[in-house]
Coordinates of C-alpha atoms and ligand atoms in Angstrom, one line a residue:
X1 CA 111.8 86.1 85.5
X2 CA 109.3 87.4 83.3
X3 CA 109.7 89.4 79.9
X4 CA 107.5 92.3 81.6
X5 CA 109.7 95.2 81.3
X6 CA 108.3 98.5 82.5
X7 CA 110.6 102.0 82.9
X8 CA 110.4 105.5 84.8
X9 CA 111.8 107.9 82.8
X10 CA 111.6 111.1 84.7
X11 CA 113.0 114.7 83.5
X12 CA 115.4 115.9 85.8
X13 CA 114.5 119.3 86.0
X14 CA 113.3 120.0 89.4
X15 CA 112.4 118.0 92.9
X16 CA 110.7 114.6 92.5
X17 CA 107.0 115.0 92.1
X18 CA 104.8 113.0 93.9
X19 CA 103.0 112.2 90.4
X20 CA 106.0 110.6 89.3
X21 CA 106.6 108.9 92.4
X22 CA 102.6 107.4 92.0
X23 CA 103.7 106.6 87.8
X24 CA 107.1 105.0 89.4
X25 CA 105.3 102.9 92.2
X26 CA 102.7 101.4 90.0
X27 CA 105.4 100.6 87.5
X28 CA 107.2 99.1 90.2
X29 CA 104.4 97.0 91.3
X30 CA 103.9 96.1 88.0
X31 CA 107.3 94.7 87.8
X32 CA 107.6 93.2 91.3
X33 CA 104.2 91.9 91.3
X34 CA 104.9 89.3 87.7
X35 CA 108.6 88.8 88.0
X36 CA 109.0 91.8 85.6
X37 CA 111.9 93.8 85.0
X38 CA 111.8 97.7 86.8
X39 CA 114.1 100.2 84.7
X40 CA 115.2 103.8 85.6
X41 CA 115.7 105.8 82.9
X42 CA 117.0 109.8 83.4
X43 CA 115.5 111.8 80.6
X44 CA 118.1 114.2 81.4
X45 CA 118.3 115.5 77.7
X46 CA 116.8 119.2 78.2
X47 CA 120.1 120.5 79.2
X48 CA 119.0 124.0 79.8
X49 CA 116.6 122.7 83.0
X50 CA 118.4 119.4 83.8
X51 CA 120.9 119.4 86.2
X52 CA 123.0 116.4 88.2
X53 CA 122.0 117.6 91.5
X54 CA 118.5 116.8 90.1
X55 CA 118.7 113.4 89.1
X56 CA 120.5 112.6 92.4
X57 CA 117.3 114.0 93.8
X58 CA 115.2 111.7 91.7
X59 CA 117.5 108.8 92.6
X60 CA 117.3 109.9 96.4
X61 CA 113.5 110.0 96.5
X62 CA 113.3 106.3 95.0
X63 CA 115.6 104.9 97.4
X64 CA 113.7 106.6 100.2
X65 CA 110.8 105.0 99.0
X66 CA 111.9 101.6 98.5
X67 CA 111.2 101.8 94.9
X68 CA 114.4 99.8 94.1
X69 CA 115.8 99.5 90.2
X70 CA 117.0 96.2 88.6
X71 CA 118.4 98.6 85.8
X72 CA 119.4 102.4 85.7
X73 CA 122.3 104.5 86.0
X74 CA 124.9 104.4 88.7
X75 CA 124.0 106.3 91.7
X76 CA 126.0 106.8 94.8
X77 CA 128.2 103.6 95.4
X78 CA 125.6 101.9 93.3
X79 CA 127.0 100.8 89.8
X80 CA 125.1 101.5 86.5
X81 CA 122.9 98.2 86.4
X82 CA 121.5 96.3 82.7
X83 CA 122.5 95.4 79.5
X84 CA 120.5 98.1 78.2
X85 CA 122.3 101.1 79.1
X86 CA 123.5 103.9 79.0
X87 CA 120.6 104.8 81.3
X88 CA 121.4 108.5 81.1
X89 CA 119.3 109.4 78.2
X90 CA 122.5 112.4 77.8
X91 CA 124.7 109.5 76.9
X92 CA 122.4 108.5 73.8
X93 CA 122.7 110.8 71.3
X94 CA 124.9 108.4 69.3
X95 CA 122.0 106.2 69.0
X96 CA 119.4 108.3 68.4
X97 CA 121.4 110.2 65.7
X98 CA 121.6 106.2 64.3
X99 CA 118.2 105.9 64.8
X100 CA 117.0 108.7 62.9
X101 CA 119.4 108.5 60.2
X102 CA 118.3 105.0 59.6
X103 CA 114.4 106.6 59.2
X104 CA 116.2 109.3 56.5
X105 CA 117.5 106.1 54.9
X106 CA 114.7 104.1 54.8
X107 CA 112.1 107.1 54.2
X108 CA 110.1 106.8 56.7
X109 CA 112.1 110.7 57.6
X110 CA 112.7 113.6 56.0
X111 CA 115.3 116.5 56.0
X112 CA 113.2 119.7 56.6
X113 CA 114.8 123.2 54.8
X114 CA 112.1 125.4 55.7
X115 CA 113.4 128.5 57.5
X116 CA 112.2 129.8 61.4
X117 CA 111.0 132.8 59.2
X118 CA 109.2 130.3 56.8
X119 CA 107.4 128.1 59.5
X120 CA 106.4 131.1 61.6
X121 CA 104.9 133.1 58.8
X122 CA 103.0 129.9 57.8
X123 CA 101.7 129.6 61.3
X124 CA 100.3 133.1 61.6
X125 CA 98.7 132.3 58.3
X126 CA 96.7 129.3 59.6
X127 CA 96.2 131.1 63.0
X128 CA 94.8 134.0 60.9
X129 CA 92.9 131.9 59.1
X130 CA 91.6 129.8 62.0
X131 CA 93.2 126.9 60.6
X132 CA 95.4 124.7 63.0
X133 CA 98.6 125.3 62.3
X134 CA 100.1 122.4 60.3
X135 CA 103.6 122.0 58.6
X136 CA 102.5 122.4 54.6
X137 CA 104.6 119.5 53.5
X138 CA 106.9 121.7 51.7
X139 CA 109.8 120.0 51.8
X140 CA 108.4 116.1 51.7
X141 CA 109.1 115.3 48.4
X142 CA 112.4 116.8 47.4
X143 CA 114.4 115.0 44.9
X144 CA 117.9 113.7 45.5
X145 CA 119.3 116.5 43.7
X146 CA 117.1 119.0 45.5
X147 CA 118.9 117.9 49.0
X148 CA 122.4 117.6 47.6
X149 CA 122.1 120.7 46.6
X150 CA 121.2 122.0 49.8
X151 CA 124.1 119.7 51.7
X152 CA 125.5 121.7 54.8
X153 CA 122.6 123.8 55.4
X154 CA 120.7 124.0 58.9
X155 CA 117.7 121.5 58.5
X156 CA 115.2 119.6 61.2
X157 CA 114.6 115.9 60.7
X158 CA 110.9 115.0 60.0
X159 CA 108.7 112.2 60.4
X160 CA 106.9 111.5 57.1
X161 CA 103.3 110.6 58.9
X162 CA 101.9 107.7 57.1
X163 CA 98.2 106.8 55.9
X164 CA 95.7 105.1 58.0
X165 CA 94.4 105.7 61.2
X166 CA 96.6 104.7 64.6
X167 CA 94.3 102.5 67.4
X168 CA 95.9 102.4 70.9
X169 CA 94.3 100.3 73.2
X170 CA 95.0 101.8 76.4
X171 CA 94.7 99.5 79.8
X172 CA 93.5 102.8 81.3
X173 CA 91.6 104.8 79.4
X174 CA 90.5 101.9 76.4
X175 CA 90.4 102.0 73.2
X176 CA 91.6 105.4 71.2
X177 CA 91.8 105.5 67.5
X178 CA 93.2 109.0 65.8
X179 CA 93.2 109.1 61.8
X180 CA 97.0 109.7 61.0
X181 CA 95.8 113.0 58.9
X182 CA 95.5 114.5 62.3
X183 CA 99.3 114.7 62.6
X184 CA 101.1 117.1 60.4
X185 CA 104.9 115.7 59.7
X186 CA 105.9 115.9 62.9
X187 CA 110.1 117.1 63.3
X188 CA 111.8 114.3 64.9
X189 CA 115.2 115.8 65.5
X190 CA 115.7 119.6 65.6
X191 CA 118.0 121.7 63.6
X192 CA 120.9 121.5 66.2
X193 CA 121.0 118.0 65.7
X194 CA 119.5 116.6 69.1
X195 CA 116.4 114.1 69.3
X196 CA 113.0 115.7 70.4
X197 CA 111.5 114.0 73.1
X198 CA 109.4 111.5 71.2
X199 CA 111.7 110.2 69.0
X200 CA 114.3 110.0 72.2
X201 CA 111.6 108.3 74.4
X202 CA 110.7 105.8 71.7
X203 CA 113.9 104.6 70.4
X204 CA 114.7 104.1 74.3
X205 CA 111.5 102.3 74.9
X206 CA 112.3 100.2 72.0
X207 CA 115.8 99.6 72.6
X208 CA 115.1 98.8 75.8
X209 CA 112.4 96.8 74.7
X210 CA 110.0 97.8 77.2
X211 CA 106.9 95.6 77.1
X212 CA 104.6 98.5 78.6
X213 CA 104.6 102.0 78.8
X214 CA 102.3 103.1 82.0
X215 CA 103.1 106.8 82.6
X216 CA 100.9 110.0 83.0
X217 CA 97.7 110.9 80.7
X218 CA 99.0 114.1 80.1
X219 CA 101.3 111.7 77.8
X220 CA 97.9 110.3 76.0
X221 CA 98.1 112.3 72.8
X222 CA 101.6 112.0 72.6
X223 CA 101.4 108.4 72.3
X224 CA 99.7 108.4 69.0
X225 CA 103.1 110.0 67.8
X226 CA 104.8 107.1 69.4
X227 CA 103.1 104.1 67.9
X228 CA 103.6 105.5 64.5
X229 CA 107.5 106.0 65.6
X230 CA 107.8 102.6 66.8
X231 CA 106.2 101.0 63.7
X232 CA 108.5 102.5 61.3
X233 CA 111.8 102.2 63.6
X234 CA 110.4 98.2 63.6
X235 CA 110.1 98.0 67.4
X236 CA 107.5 96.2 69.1
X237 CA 105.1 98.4 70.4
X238 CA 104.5 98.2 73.8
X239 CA 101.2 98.4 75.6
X240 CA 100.0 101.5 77.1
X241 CA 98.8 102.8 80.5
X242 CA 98.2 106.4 81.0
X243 CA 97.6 106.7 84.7
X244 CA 96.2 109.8 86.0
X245 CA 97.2 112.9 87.6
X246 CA 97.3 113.6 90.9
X247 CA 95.1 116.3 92.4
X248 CA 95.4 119.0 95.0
X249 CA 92.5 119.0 97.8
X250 CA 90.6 120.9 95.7
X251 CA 90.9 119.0 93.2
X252 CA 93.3 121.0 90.6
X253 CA 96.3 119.0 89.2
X254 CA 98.8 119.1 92.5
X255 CA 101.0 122.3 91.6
X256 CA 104.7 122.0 91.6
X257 CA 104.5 124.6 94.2
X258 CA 102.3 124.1 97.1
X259 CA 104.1 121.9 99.8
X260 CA 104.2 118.2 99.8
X261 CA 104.5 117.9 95.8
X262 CA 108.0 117.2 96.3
X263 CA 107.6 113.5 97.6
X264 CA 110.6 114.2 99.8
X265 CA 108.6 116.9 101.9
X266 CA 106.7 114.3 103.4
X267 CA 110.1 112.7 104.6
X268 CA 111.1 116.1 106.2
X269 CA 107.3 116.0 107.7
X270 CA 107.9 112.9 109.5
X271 CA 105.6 110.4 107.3
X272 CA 106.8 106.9 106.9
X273 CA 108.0 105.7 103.0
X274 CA 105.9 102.9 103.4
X275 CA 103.2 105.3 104.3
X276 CA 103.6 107.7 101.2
X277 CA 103.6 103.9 99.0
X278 CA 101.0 102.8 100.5
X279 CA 98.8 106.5 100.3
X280 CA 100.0 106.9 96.6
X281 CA 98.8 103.6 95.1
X282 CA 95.4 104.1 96.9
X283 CA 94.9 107.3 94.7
X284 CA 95.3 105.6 91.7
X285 CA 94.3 101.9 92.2
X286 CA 91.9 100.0 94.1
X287 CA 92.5 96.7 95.7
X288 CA 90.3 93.5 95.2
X289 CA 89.0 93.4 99.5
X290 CA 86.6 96.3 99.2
X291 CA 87.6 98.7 101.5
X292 CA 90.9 98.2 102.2
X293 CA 92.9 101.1 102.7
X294 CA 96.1 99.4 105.2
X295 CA 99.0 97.8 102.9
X296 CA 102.6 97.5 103.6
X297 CA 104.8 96.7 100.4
X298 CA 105.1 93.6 100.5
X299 CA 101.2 93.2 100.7
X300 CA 100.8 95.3 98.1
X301 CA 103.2 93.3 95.9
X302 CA 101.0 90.4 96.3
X303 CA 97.8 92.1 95.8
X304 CA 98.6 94.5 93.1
X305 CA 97.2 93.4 89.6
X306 CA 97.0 96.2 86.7
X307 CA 93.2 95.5 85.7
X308 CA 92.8 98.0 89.1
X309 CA 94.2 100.6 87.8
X310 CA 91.2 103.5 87.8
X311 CA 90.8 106.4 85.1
X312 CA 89.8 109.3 87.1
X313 CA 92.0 111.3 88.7
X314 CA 92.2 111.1 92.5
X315 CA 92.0 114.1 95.1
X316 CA 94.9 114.4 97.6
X317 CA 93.5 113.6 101.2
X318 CA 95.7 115.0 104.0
X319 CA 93.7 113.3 107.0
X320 CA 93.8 110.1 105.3
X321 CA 97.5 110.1 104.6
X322 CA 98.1 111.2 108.4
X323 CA 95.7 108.4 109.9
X324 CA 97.6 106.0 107.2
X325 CA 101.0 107.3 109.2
X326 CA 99.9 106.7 112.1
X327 CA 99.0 103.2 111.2
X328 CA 101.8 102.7 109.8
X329 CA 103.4 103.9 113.3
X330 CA 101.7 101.5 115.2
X331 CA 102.9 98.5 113.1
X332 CA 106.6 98.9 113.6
X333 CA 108.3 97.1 116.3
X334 CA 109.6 99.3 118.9
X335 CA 112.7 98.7 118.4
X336 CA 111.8 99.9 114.5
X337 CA 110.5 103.0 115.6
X338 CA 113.2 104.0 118.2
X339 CA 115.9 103.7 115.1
X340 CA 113.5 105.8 113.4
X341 CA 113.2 108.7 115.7
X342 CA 116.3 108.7 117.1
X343 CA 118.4 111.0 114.4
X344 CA 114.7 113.3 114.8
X345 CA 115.5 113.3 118.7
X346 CA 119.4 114.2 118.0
X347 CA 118.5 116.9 115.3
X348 CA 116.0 118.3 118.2
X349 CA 118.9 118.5 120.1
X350 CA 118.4 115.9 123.1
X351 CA 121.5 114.4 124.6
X352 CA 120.4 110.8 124.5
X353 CA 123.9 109.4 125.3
X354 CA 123.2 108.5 129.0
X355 CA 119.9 106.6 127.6
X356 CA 120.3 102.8 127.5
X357 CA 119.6 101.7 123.8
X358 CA 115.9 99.3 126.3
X359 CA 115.3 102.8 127.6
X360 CA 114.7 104.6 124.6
X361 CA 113.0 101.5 122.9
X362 CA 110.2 101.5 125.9
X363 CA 110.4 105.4 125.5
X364 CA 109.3 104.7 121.7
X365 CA 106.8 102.4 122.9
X366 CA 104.8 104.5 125.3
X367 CA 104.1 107.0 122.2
X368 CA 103.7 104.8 119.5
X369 CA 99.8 104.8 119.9
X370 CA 99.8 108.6 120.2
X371 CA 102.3 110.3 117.2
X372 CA 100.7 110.6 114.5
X373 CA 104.2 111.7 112.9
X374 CA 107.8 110.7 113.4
X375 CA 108.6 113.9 113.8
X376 CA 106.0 114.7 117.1
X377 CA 108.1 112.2 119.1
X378 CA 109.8 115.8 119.5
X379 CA 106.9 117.5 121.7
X380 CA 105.9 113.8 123.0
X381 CA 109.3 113.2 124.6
X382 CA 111.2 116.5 125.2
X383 CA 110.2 116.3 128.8
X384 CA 112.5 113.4 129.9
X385 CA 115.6 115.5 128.0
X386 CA 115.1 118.9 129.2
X387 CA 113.4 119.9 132.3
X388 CA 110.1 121.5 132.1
X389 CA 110.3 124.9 133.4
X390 CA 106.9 126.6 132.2
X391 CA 103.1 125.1 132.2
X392 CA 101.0 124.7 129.6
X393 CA 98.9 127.9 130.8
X394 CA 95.8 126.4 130.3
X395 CA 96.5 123.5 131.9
X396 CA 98.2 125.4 135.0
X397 CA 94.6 127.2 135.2
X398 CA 92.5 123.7 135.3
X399 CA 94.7 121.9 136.9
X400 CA 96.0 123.7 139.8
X401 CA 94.2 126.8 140.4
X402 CA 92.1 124.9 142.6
X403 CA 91.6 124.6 146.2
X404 CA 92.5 121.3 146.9
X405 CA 94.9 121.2 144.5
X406 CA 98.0 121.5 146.8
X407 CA 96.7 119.0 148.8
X408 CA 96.0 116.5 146.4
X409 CA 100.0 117.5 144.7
X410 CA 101.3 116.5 148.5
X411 CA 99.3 113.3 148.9
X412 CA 100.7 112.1 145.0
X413 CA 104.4 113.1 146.6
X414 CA 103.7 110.6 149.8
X415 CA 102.4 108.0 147.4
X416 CA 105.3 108.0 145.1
X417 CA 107.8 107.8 148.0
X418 CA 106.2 105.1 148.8
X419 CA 106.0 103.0 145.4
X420 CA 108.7 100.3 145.5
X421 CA 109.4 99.2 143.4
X422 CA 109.4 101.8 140.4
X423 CA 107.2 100.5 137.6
X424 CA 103.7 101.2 135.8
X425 CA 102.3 98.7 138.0
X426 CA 103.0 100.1 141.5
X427 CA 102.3 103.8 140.2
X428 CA 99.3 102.9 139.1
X429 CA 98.7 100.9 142.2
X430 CA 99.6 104.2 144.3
X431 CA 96.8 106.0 142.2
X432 CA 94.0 103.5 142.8
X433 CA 95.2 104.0 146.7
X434 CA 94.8 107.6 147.0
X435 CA 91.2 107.2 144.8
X436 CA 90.1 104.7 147.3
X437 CA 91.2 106.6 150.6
X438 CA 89.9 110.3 149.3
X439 CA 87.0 109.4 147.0
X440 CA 88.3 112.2 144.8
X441 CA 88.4 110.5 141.0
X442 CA 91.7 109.4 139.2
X443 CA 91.7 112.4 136.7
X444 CA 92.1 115.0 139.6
X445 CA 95.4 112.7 140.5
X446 CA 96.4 112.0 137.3
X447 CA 96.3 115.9 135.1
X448 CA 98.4 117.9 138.0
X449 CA 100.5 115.1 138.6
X450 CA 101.4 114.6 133.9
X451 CA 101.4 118.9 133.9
X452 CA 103.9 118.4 136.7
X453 CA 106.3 115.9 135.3
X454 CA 105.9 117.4 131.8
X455 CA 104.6 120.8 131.7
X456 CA 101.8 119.6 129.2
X457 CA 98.5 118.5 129.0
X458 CA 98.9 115.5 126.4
X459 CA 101.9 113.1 126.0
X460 CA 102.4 109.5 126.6
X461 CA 99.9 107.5 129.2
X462 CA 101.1 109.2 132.7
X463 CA 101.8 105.9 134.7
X464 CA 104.5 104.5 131.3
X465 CA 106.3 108.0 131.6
X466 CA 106.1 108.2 135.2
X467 CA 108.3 105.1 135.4
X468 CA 110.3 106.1 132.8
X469 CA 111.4 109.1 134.5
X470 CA 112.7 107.5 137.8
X471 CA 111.5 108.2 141.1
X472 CA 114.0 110.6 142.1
X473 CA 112.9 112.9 138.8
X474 CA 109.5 112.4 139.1
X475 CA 109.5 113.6 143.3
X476 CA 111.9 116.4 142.3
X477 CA 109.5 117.6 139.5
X478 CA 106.6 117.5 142.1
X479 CA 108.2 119.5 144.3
X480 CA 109.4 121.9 141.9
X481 CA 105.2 121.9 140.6
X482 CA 104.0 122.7 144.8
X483 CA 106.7 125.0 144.9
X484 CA 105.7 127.1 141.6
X485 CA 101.9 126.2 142.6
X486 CA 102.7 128.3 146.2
X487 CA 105.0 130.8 144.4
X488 CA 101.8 132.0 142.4
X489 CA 99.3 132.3 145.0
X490 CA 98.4 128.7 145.9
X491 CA 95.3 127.4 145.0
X492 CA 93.2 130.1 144.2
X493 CA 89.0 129.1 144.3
Ligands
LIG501 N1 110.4 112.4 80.6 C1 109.0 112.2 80.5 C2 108.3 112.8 81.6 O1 108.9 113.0 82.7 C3 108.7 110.7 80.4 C4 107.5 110.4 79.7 C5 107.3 108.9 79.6 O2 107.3 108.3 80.6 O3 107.3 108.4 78.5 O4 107.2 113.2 81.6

């Protein structure tokens, strides 16, 4: 194993956003990719918006994609995993009061006085006097005697900023440097007593001595505040990625609200996990084989290398991520797929108890070219469940409002009586037969005969359904098709 040690550490304060499911896949990669070590952290200290439902969600939408922890918090039946725990950042306020107190101690931190009152009125000041509001320092050099004397009232923790200039050389976006007089003395922990989130983030990082830090750019500037933290708590610092964002289709950052930024809509839409993993690292890395878009994960594993990681922001493509499903679709076995539709078939309702498990397998076969999502093996398949009993009305005007077209319905009724035995073979072989003897061409057979059988115009390839129906359902449907055919006038020119 490796020493790479990379970390998630997602709020959970909401769904699981497909942004952090990107930032948790290419950490994850990371990991799998060198023998690293992948770590789930729960940054569940903002109690006000966290909730445990939340991180079960986050937890949920990891083990949907396959984005498996070697060490996090316990989950499910799962046990907490590592020697680095608690993974519950809730659970580490003992540490990080430790942690800070040992900055006080050493004075690399401060004990802050200054009232709300005081700071606001400050702020106004600068605002006023266009000035960027900065902390003025006032408390940064009180004496011993000064502090004692103020023992037991409410006070924030700050970070006495030191001199010099802070470099981070990202692996995305290169080399930053910031002069440390940009950053006022930042407050480290607040006046009730609990960690802000960069002094939390960091101690954990460092505790868990994570080797790199790869996370969203909206983290960039933060992460000047972070080096200086980790310097003065003596942790290594770890190197930085700061991947970005993940865009709408028009190009704005992908809002919390519109539909699919919860990674597990996609799952309710029918789209494959390997899919989404496979869409996802395309919008924020690009492989070595140019133009390569078709990975499963354990193709990406091999090919992922961090030096691919790109800066700009990619745009969310819906027609690429469907055509990706559908590839992904058409690379499962059948069997694969049949496991995979089969709880979408019971929600839809079908009774598939009198299906043998080959039968439903050839059933999943015959529309794994076609479904473009799990979830249209629903329209694809309904047929053979439930008995048509309207036409597509379209279909019923092309198809069978034609003169001939009782005549041709009767002559596919003789030829199926006559196939023997049942299979795609001899179907088809009946179709070629009437072709031959009437010179009329296949598609005039082959449209009434699938709108009969299934009320549509589109589904499976007519001869694999045909035999998957069974003679006596497919004559019986053709009879009931003549019957509605003569019910509504016949063929009318
Ligand atoms: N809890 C932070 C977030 O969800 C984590 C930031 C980080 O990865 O350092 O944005």
């Amino acid at each position: 194993m490796s020493t790479i040690r990379v970390r998630i550490a997602p709020s959970p304060t909401g769904f699981f956003h497909i942004g952090n499911a990107k930032t948790a896949l290419i950490n994850w990669l990371f990991a799998r990719s060198t023998g690293g070590t992948f770590l789930l952290r729960l940054e569940d200290t903002d109690t006000e918006r966290s909730e445990a439902q939340y991180s079960d969600i986050i937890c949920e939408a990891l083990q949907w994609l396959g984005i498996d922890w070697d060490e996090g918090p316990a989950f499910g039946n799962m046990p907490e995993k590592g020697e680095y725990g608690p993974y519950r950042q809730s659970e580490r306020a003992e540490i990080h009061r430790r942690e800070a107190q040992r900055l006080i101690d050493e004075g690399k931190a401060y004990r802050c006085f200054c009232t709300k009152e005081e700071l606001d009125a400050e702020r106004e000041k600068a605002m006023a006097e266009k000035r960027p509001p900065r902390y003025n320092g006032k408390c940064r050099s009180l004496t011993r005697e000064q502090i004692a004397a103020k023992e037991g009232m409410p006070h924030s923790v700050r970070f006495r900023v030191p001199e010099g200039a802070t470099v981070i050389d990202d692996l995305v976006q290169g080399t930053i440097r910031v002069e440390n007089k940009e950053f006022d003395d930042f407050i480290i922990v607040k006046p009730n007593g609990d960690p802000v989130f960069h002094l939390a983030v960091v101690i954990d990082d460092g505790l868990m001595k994570i080797t790199h830090v790869m996370r969203g750019d909206d983290h960039l500037t933060n992460a000047f505040r972070h080096v200086l933290l980790f310097q003065a708590l003596g942790y290594e610092v770890p190197t930085f990625a700061h991947l970005p964002m993940v865009l709408d289709e028009q190009g704005k950052k992908y809002s919390k609200r519109l539909h699919g930024a919860n990674v597990l809509d996609w799952r309710e839409d029918g789209y494959l996990p390997e899919t989404i993993v496979n869409y996802l690292v395309l919008l924020g890395w690009t492989p070595e084989e140019e133009g390569r878009e078709l990975f499963t994960r354990e193709e990406l594993v091999k090919a992922f290398t961090i030096d691919r990681l790109g800066k700009s922001a990619a745009k969310f493509d819906l027609k690429k991520l469907q055509w990706l499903n559908g590839q992904h679709i058409r690379r499962m076995t059948a069997e694969e797929l049949r496991d995979r539709v089969f709880p979408i078939l019971q929600k839809a309702g079908f009774d598939t108890s009198t299906r043998s498990p080959e039968w439903l397998t050839h059933m999943a076969a015959i529309c794994q070219e076609k479904i473009p999502t799990l979830n249209d093996i629903v329209g694809y398949t309904d047929f053979f469940f439930v008995e048509p009993t309207t036409y597509d009305e379209k279909a019923v005007k092309k198809q069978w409002e034609k003169v001939d077209a009782l005549e041709r319905m009767d002559k596919i009724v003789e030829a199926f009586s006559s196939v023997d035995p049942w299979n795609h073979d001899t179907i088809k072989a009946g179709f070629d037969a009437l072709v031959e003897n009437t010179g009329v061409a296949l598609g005039q057979f082959v449209h009434p005969t699938r709108l009969a059988l299934t009320g549509k115009s589109v589904g499976p390839g007519l001869f694999e359904l045909t035999e998957l129906l069974g003679k006596d359902t497919a004559l019986a449907r053709m009879q009931r098709a003549i019957e509605f055919v003569r019910a509504h006038g016949g063929a009318v020119a």
